[in-house]
mmCIF file of C-alpha atoms and ligand atoms in Angstrom:
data_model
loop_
_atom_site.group_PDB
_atom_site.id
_atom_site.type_symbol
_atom_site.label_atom_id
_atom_site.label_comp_id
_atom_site.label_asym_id
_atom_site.label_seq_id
_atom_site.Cartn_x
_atom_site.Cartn_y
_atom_site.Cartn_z
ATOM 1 C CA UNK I 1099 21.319 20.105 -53.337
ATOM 2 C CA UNK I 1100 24.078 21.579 -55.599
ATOM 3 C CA UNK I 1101 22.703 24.717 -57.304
ATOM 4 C CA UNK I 1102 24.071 27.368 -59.458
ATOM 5 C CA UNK I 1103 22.549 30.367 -60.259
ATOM 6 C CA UNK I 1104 23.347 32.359 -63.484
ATOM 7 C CA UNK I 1105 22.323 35.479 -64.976
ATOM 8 C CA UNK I 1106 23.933 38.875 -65.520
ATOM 9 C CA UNK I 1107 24.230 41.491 -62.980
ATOM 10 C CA UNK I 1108 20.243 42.755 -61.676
ATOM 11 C CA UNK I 1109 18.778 39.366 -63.385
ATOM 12 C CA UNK I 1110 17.732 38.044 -59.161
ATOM 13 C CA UNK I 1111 20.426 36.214 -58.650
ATOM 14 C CA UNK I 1112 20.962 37.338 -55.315
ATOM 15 C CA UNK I 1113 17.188 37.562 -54.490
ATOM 16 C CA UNK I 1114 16.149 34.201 -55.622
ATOM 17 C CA UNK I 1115 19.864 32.496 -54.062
ATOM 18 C CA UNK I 1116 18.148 34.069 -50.606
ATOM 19 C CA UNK I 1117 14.778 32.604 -50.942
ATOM 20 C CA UNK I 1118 16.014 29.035 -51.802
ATOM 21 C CA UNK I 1119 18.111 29.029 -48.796
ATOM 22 C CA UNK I 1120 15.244 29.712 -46.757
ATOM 23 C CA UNK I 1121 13.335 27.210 -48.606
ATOM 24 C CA UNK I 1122 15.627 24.455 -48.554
ATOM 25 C CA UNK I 1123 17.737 25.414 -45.566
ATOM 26 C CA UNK I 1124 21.155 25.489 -47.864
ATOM 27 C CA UNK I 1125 23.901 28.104 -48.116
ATOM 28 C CA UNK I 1126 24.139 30.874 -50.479
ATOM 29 C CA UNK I 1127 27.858 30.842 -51.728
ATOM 30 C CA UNK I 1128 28.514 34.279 -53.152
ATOM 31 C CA UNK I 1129 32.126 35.245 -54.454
ATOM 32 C CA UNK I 1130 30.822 38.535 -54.906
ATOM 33 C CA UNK I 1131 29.957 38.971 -51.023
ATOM 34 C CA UNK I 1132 32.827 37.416 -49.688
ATOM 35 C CA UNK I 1133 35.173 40.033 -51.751
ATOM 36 C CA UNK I 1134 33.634 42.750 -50.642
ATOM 37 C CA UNK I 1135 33.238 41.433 -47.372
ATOM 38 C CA UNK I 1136 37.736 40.831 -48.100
ATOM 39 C CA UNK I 1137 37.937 44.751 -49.225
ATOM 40 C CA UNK I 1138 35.946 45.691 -46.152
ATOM 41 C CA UNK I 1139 38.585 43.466 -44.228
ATOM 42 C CA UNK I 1140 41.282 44.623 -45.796
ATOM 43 C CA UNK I 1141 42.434 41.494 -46.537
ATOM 44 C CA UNK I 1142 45.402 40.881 -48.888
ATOM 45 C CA UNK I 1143 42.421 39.272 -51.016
ATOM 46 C CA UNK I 1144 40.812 42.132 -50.575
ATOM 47 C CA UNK I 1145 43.552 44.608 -51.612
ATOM 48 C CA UNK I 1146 43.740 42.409 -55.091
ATOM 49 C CA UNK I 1147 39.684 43.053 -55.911
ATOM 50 C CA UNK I 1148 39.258 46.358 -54.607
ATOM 51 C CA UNK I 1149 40.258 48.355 -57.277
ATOM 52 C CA UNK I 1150 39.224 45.886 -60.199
ATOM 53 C CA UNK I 1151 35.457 45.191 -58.358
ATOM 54 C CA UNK I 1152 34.887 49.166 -58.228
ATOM 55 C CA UNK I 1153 35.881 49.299 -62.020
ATOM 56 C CA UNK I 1154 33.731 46.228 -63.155
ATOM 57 C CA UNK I 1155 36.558 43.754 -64.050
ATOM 58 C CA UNK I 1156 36.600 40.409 -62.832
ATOM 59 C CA UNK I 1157 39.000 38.924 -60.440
ATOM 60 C CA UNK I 1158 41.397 36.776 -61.336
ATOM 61 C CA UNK I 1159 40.127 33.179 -61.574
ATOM 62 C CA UNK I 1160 42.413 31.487 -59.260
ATOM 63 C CA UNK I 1161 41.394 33.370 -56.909
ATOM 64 C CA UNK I 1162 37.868 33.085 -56.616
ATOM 65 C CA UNK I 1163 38.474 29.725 -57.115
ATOM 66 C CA UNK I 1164 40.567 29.603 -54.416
ATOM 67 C CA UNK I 1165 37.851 31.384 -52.430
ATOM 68 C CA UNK I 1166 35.195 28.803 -53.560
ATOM 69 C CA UNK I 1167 37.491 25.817 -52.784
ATOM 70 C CA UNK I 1168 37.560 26.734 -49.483
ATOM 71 C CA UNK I 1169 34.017 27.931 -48.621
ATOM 72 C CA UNK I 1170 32.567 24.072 -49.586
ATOM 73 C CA UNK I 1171 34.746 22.526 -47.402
ATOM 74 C CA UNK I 1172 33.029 24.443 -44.382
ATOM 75 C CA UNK I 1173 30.374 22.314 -42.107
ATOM 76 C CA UNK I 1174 27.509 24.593 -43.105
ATOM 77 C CA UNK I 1175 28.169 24.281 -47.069
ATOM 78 C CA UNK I 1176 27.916 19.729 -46.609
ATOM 79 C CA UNK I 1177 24.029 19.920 -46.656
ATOM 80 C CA UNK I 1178 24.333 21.806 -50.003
ATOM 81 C CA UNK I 1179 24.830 25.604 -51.299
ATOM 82 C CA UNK I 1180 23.840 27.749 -54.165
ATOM 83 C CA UNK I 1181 26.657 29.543 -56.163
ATOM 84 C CA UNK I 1182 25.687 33.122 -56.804
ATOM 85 C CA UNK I 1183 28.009 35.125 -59.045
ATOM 86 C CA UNK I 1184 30.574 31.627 -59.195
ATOM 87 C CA UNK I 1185 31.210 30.420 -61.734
ATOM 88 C CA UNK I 1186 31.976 33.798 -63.855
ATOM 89 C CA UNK I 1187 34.258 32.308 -66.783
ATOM 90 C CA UNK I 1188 34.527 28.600 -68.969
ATOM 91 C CA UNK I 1189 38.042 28.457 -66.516
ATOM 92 C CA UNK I 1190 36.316 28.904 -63.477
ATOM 93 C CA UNK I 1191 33.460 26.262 -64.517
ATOM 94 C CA UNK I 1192 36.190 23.812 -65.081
ATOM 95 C CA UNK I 1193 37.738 24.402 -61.982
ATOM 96 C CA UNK I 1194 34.523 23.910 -60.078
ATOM 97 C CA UNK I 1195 34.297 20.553 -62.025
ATOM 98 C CA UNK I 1196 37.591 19.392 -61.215
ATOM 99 C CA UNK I 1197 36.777 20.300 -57.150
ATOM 100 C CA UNK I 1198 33.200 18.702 -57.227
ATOM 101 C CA UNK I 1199 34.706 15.416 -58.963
ATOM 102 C CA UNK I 1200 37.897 15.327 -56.491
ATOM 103 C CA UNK I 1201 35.435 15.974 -53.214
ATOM 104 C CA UNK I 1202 33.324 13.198 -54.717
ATOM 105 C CA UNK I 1203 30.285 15.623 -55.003
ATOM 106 C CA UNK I 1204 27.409 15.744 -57.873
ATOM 107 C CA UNK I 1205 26.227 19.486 -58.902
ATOM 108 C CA UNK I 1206 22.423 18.868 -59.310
ATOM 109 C CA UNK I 1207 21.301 21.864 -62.206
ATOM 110 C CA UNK I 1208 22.623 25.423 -63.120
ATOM 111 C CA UNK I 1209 19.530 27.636 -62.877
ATOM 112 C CA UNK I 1210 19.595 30.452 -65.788
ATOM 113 C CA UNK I 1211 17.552 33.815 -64.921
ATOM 114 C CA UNK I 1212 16.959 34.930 -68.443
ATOM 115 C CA UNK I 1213 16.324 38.961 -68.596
ATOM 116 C CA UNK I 1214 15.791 42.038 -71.021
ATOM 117 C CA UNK I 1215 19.126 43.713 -71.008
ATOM 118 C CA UNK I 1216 16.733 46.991 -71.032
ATOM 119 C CA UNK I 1217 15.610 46.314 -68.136
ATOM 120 C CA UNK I 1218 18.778 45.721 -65.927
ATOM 121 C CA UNK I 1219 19.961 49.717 -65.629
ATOM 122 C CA UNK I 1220 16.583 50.144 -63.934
ATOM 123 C CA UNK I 1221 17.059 46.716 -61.162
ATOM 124 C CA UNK I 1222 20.322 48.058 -60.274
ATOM 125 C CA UNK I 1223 19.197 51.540 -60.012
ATOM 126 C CA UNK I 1224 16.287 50.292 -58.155
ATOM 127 C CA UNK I 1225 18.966 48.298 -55.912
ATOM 128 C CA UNK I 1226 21.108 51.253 -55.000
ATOM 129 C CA UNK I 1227 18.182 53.244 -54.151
ATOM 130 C CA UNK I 1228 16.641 50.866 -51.384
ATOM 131 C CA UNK I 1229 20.453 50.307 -49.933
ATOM 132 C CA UNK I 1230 20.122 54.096 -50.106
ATOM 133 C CA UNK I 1231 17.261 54.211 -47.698
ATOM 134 C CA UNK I 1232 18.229 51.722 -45.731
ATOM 135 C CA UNK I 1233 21.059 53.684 -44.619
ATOM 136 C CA UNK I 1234 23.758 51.300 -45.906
ATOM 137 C CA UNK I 1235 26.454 52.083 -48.511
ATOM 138 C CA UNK I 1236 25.639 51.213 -51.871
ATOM 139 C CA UNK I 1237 28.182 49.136 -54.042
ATOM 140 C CA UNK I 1238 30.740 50.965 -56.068
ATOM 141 C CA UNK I 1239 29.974 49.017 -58.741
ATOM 142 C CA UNK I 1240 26.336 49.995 -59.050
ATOM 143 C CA UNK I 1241 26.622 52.901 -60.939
ATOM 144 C CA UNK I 1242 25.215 52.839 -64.808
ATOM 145 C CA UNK I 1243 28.890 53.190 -65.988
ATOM 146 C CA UNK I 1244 30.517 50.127 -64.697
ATOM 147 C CA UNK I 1245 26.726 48.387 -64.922
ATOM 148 C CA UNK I 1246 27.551 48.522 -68.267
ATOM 149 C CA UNK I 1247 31.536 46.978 -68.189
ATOM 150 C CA UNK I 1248 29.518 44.310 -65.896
ATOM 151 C CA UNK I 1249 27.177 43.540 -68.593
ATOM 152 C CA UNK I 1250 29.888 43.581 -71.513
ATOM 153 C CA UNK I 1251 32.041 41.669 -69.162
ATOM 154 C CA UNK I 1252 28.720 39.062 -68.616
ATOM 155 C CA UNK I 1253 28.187 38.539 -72.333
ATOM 156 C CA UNK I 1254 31.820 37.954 -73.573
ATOM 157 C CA UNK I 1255 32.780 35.947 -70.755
ATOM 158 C CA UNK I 1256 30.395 34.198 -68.083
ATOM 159 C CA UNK I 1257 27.461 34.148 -71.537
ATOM 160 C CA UNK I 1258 29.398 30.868 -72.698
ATOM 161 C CA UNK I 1259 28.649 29.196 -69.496
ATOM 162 C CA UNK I 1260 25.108 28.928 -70.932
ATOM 163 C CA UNK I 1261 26.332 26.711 -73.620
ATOM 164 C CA UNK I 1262 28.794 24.944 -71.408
ATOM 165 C CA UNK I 1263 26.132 23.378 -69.165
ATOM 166 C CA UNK I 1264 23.440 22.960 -71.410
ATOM 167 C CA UNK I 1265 26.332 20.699 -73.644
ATOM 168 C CA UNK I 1266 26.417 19.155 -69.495
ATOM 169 C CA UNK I 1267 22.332 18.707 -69.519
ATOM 170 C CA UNK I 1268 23.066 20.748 -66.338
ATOM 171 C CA UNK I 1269 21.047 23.957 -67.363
ATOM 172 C CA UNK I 1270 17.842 25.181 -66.916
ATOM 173 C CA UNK I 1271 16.407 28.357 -68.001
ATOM 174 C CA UNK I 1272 13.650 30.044 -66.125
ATOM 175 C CA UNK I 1273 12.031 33.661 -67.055
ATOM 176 C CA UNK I 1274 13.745 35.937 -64.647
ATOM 177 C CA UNK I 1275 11.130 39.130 -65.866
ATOM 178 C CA UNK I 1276 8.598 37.363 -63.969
ATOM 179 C CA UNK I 1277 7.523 38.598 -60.611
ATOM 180 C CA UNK I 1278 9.894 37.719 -57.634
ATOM 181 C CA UNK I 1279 7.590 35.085 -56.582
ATOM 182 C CA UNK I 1280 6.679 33.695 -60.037
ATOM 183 C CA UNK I 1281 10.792 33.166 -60.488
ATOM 184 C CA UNK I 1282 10.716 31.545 -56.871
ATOM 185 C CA UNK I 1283 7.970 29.455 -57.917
ATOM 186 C CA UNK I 1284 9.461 28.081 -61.266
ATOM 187 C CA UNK I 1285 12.834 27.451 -60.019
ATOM 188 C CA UNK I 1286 11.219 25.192 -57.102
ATOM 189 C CA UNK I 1287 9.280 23.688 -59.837
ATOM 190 C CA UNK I 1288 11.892 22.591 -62.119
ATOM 191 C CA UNK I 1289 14.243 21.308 -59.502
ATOM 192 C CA UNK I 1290 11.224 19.207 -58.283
ATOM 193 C CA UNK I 1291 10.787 18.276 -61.772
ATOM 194 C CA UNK I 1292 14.279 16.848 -62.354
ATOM 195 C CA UNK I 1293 15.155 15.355 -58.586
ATOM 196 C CA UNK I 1294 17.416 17.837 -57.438
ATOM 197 C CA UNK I 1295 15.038 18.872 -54.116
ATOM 198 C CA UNK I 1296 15.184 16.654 -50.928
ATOM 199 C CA UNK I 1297 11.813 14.614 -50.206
ATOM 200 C CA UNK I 1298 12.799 16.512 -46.456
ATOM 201 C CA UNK I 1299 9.224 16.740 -44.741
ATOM 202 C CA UNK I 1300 7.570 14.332 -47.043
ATOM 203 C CA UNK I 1301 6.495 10.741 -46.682
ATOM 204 C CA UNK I 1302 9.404 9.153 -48.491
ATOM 205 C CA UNK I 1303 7.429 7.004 -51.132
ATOM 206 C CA UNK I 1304 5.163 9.906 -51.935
ATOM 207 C CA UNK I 1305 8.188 12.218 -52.565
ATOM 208 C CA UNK I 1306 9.848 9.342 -55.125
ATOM 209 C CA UNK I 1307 6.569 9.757 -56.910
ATOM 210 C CA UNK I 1308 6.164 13.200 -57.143
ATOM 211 C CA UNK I 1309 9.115 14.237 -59.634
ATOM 212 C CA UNK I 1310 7.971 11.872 -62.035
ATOM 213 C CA UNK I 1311 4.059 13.070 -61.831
ATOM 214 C CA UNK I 1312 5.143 16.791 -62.368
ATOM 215 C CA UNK I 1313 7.108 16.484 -65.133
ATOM 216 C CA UNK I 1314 4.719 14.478 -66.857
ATOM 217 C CA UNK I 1315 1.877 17.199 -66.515
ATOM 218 C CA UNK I 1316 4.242 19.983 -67.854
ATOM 219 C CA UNK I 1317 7.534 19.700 -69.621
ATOM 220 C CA UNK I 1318 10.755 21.283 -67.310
ATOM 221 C CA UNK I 1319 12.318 23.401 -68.814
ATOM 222 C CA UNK I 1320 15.181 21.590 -69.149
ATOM 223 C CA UNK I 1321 14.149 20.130 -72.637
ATOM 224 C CA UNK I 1322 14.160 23.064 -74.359
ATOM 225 C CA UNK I 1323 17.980 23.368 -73.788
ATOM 226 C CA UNK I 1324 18.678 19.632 -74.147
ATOM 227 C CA UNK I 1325 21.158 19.324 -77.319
ATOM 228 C CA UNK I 1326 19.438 17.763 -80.402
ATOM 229 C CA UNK I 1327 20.666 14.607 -80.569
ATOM 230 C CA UNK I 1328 18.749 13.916 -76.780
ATOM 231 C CA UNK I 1329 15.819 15.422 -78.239
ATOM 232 C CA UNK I 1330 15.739 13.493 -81.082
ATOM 233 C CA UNK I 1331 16.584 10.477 -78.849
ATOM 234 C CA UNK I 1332 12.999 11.090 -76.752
ATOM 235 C CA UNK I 1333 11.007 11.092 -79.799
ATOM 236 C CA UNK I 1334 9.956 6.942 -79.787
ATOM 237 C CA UNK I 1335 9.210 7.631 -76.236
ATOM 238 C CA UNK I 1336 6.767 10.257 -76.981
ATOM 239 C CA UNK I 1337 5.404 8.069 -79.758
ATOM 240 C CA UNK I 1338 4.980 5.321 -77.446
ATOM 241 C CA UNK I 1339 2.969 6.869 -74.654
ATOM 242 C CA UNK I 1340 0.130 8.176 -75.200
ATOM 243 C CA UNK I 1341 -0.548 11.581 -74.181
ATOM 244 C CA UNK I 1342 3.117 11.763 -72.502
ATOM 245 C CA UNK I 1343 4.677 14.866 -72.311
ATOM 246 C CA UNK I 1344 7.504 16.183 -74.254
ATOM 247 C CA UNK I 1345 9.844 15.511 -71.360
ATOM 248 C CA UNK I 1346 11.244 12.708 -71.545
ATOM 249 C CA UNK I 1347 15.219 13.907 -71.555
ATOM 250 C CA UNK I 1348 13.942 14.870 -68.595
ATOM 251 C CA UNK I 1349 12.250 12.785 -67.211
ATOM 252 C CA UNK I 1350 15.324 10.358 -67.466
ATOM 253 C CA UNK I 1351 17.186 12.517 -65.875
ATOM 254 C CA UNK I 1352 14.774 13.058 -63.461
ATOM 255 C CA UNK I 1353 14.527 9.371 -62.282
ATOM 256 C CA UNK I 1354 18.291 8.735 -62.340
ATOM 257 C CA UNK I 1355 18.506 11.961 -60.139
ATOM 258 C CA UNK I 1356 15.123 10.439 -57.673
ATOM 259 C CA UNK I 1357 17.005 7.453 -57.555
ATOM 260 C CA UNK I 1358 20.388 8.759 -56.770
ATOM 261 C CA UNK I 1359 18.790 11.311 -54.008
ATOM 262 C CA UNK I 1360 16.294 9.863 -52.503
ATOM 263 C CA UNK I 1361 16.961 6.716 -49.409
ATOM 264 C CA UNK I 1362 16.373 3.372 -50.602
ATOM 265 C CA UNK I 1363 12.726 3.174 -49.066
ATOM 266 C CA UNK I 1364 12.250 5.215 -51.681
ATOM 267 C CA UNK I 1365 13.172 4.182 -54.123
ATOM 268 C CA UNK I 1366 10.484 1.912 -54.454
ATOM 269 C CA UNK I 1367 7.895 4.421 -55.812
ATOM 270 C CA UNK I 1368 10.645 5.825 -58.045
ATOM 271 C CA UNK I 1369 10.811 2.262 -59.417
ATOM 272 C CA UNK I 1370 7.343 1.694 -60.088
ATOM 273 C CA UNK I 1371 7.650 4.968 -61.747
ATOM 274 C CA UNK I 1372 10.728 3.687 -63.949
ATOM 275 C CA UNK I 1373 8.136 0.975 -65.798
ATOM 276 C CA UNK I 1374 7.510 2.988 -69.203
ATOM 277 C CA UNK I 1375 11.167 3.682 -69.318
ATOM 278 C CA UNK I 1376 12.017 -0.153 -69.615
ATOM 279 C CA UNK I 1377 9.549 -0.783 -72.091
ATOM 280 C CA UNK I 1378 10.572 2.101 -74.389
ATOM 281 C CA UNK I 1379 14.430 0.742 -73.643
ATOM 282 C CA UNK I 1380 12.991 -2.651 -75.266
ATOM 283 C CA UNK I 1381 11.599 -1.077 -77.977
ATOM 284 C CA UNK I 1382 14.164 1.153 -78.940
ATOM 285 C CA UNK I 1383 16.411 -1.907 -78.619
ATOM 286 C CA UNK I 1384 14.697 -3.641 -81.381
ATOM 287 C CA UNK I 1385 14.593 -1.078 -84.136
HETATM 288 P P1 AMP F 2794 28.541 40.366 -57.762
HETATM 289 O O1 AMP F 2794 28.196 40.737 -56.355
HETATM 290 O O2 AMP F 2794 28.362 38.910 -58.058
HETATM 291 O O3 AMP F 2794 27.889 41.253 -58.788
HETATM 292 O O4 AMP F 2794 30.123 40.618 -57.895
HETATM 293 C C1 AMP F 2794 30.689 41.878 -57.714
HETATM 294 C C2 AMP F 2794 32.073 41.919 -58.318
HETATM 295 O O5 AMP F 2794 32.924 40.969 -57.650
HETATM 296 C C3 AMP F 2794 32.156 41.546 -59.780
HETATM 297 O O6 AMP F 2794 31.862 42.636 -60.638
HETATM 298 C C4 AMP F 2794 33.610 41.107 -59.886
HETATM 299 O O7 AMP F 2794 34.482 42.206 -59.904
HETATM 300 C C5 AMP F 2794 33.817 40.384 -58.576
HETATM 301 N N1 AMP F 2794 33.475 38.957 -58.689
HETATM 302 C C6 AMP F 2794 32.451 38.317 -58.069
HETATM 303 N N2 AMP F 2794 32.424 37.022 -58.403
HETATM 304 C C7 AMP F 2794 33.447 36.835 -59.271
HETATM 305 C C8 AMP F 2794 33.925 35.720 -59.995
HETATM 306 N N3 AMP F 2794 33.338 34.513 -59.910
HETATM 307 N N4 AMP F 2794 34.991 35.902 -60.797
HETATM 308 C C9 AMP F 2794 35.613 37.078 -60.887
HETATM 309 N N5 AMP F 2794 35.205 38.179 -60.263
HETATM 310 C C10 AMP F 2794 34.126 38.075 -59.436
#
């Protein structure tokens, strides 16, 4: 599983990106880790982002890229990784597209945590204060001063991103004010809902199936970002099935994904699961 994980600075990023790789035993891939981990160093890297990380600026995009390029090509990153804080700008997205495409690799969904701006000053604060008492340093860059370059710097530049995947039908939004647990909760959800999670310690036909029941019983999320036109484009479906749910961009999605991830003993269920689909194809092909 290919995951990326947006949201400004204090939305969970880091919190959630932690408790999916225990979950799904997948690295967490953060550029803003491995540059500090580079200033720490003192790595020519590091000399570059010192001063621009501890006044809120973003580092130039070839070189996180760069940095990224490198990381996936490690043994631990082939099972799959989460992108925390990567990509930051439209450049850097396109970049990442480019390197998935050339390395023959398929990013599975771009997880938004969606936040009060309001309440971001008081995460970070928060933050600082348990590194505090931990005895650790706390970030440079956690200080309400540059907190706020971070967040002008989120919504004029890495914002767009939002737009850039949903126009993808990568994105999908999930309330990050929810409790740690209820954000952990939804996320899983929603990537069971459209494929992207490995049927690892389940019975392979029963995995194939599952996807397809979940999204039935709610909508993912996913739908409400889909563009219009693919919204539109569901509407027979719904008409067709009775009591169906509204997600049926997604749920298309969701069985080319299932079919695409899961082994071919497998796919069997996922088949069986396909049937409506055809039949609406049909139809549709008439009118
Ligand atoms: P983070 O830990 O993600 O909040 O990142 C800390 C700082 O590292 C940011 O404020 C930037 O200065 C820098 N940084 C991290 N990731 C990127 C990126 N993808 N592009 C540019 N700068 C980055």
């Amino acid at each position: 599983m290919r995951l990326i994980l947006l949201g400004p600075p204090g939305s969970g990023k880091g919190t959630q990106a932690q408790r999916l790789v225990h979950k799904h035993g997948i690295v967490q891939l953060s550029t803003g880790e491995m540059l500090r981990a580079a200033v720490a160093a003192g790595t020519p890297i590091g000399l570059q982002a010192k001063e621009i990380m501890a006044n809120g600026g973003l580092v130039p995009d070839e070189v996180v890229v760069g940095i990224i390029a490198d990381r996936i090509d490690e043994s631990d990153a082939k099972k799959g990784f989460i992108l925390d804080g990567f990509p930051r700008t439209v450049p850097q997205a396109a970049a990442l597209d480019e390197l998935l495409k050339k390395k023959h690799l398929k990013l599975d969904a771009v997880v938004e945590l969606r936040v009060n701006e309001s309440a971001l000053l008081a995460r970070v604060e928060k933050r600082a204060e348990e590194t505090r008492a931990r005895g650790e340093e706390v970030r440079l860059d956690d200080t309400p001063e540059v907190l706020t370059k971070r967040l002008a710097q989120y919504r004029s530049l890495t914002e767009p991103l939002i737009h850039y995947y949903s126009e993808r039908r990568k994105l999908l939004t999930v309330d990050g004010m929810m409790a740690i647990e209820h954000v952990t909760r939804e996320i899983n959800r929603i990537l069971g809902a459209i494929g992207a999670l490995e049927p690892k310690d389940e019975e392979p036909a029963k995995a194939a199936k599952k996807p397809a029941r979940k999204v039935s019983k709610k909508p993912a999320k996913a739908v409400e970002k889909a563009p219009k036109a693919a919204k539109k484009a569901a509407k027979p479906a719904r008409k067709a099935t009775k009591g169906a749910s509204k997600a049926k961009v997604a749920k298309k999605s969701v069985k080319k994904a299932a079919k695409a991830a899961k082994p071919a003993s497998a796919r069997k269920g996922a088949k069986a699961a396909k049937k409506p689909a055809k039949k609406l194809t049909k139809k549709r092909a008439k009118r």
